[in-house]
Amino acid sequence: MTQAAARTLTFEEYLAYNDRADTRYELVNGELIEVPPESDLNGLPCSSLLTFWDRASLTLT
């Protein structure tokens, strides 16, 4: 069985890439790697930190 060689992308091509899907990718050695969506378990601490920093920035101004 033969397999087609994957085409590598440049950084500029990666920035311009749009597959019209709600999928996030990262570029690793010229290859697009699909990034899984953020989990609820990870989202909660992120939201809490964002709220904390937002409130802290309001008290500094």
CSV table of C-alpha atoms in Angstrom, one decimal:
chain,number,residue,atom,x,y,z
A,1,MET,CA,0.0,0.0,0.0
A,2,THR,CA,1.4,3.4,-1.0
A,3,GLN,CA,0.7,6.6,0.9
A,4,ALA,CA,0.9,10.0,-0.5
A,5,ALA,CA,3.5,12.3,1.0
A,6,ALA,CA,1.9,15.0,3.2
A,7,ARG,CA,2.5,18.5,1.9
A,8,THR,CA,4.2,20.7,4.4
A,9,LEU,CA,3.0,24.2,4.9
A,10,THR,CA,5.0,27.4,5.5
A,11,PHE,CA,4.1,29.7,8.4
A,12,GLU,CA,2.5,32.2,6.0
A,13,GLU,CA,0.4,29.4,4.4
A,14,TYR,CA,-0.7,28.3,7.9
A,15,LEU,CA,-1.8,31.8,8.8
A,16,ALA,CA,-3.9,32.0,5.6
A,17,TYR,CA,-5.3,28.4,5.9
A,18,ASN,CA,-9.1,28.2,6.4
A,19,ASP,CA,-10.9,24.9,6.0
A,20,ARG,CA,-14.3,26.6,6.9
A,21,ALA,CA,-14.7,24.4,9.9
A,22,ASP,CA,-14.7,25.1,13.6
A,23,THR,CA,-11.4,23.2,14.0
A,24,ARG,CA,-8.2,24.6,15.5
A,25,TYR,CA,-4.9,23.5,14.3
A,26,GLU,CA,-1.3,24.0,15.2
A,27,LEU,CA,1.7,23.8,12.8
A,28,VAL,CA,4.3,21.3,13.8
A,29,ASN,CA,7.3,20.8,11.4
A,30,GLY,CA,5.1,22.1,8.5
A,31,GLU,CA,2.3,19.7,9.3
A,32,LEU,CA,-1.2,20.7,10.5
A,33,ILE,CA,-2.1,19.0,13.7
A,34,GLU,CA,-5.7,19.2,14.9
A,35,VAL,CA,-6.0,20.6,18.4
A,36,PRO,CA,-8.9,19.1,20.5
A,37,PRO,CA,-11.4,21.6,21.9
A,38,GLU,CA,-10.9,22.9,25.4
A,39,SER,CA,-12.5,20.7,28.1
A,40,ASP,CA,-14.8,21.9,30.8
A,41,LEU,CA,-12.3,20.7,33.4
A,42,ASN,CA,-9.7,23.1,31.9
A,43,GLY,CA,-12.2,25.9,31.2
A,44,LEU,CA,-13.2,26.5,34.8
A,45,PRO,CA,-9.7,27.4,36.1
A,46,CYS,CA,-9.1,29.5,33.0
A,47,SER,CA,-12.4,31.4,33.6
A,48,SER,CA,-11.5,31.9,37.2
A,49,LEU,CA,-8.1,33.3,36.4
A,50,LEU,CA,-9.5,35.6,33.8
A,51,THR,CA,-12.0,37.0,36.3
A,52,PHE,CA,-9.3,37.4,38.9
A,53,TRP,CA,-7.0,39.3,36.6
A,54,ASP,CA,-9.8,41.4,35.3
A,55,ARG,CA,-10.8,42.5,38.8
A,56,ALA,CA,-7.2,43.0,39.8
A,57,SER,CA,-6.6,45.3,36.8
A,58,LEU,CA,-9.6,47.4,37.8
A,59,THR,CA,-8.2,48.0,41.3
A,60,LEU,CA,-4.8,49.0,39.8
A,61,THR,CA,-6.2,51.8,37.6
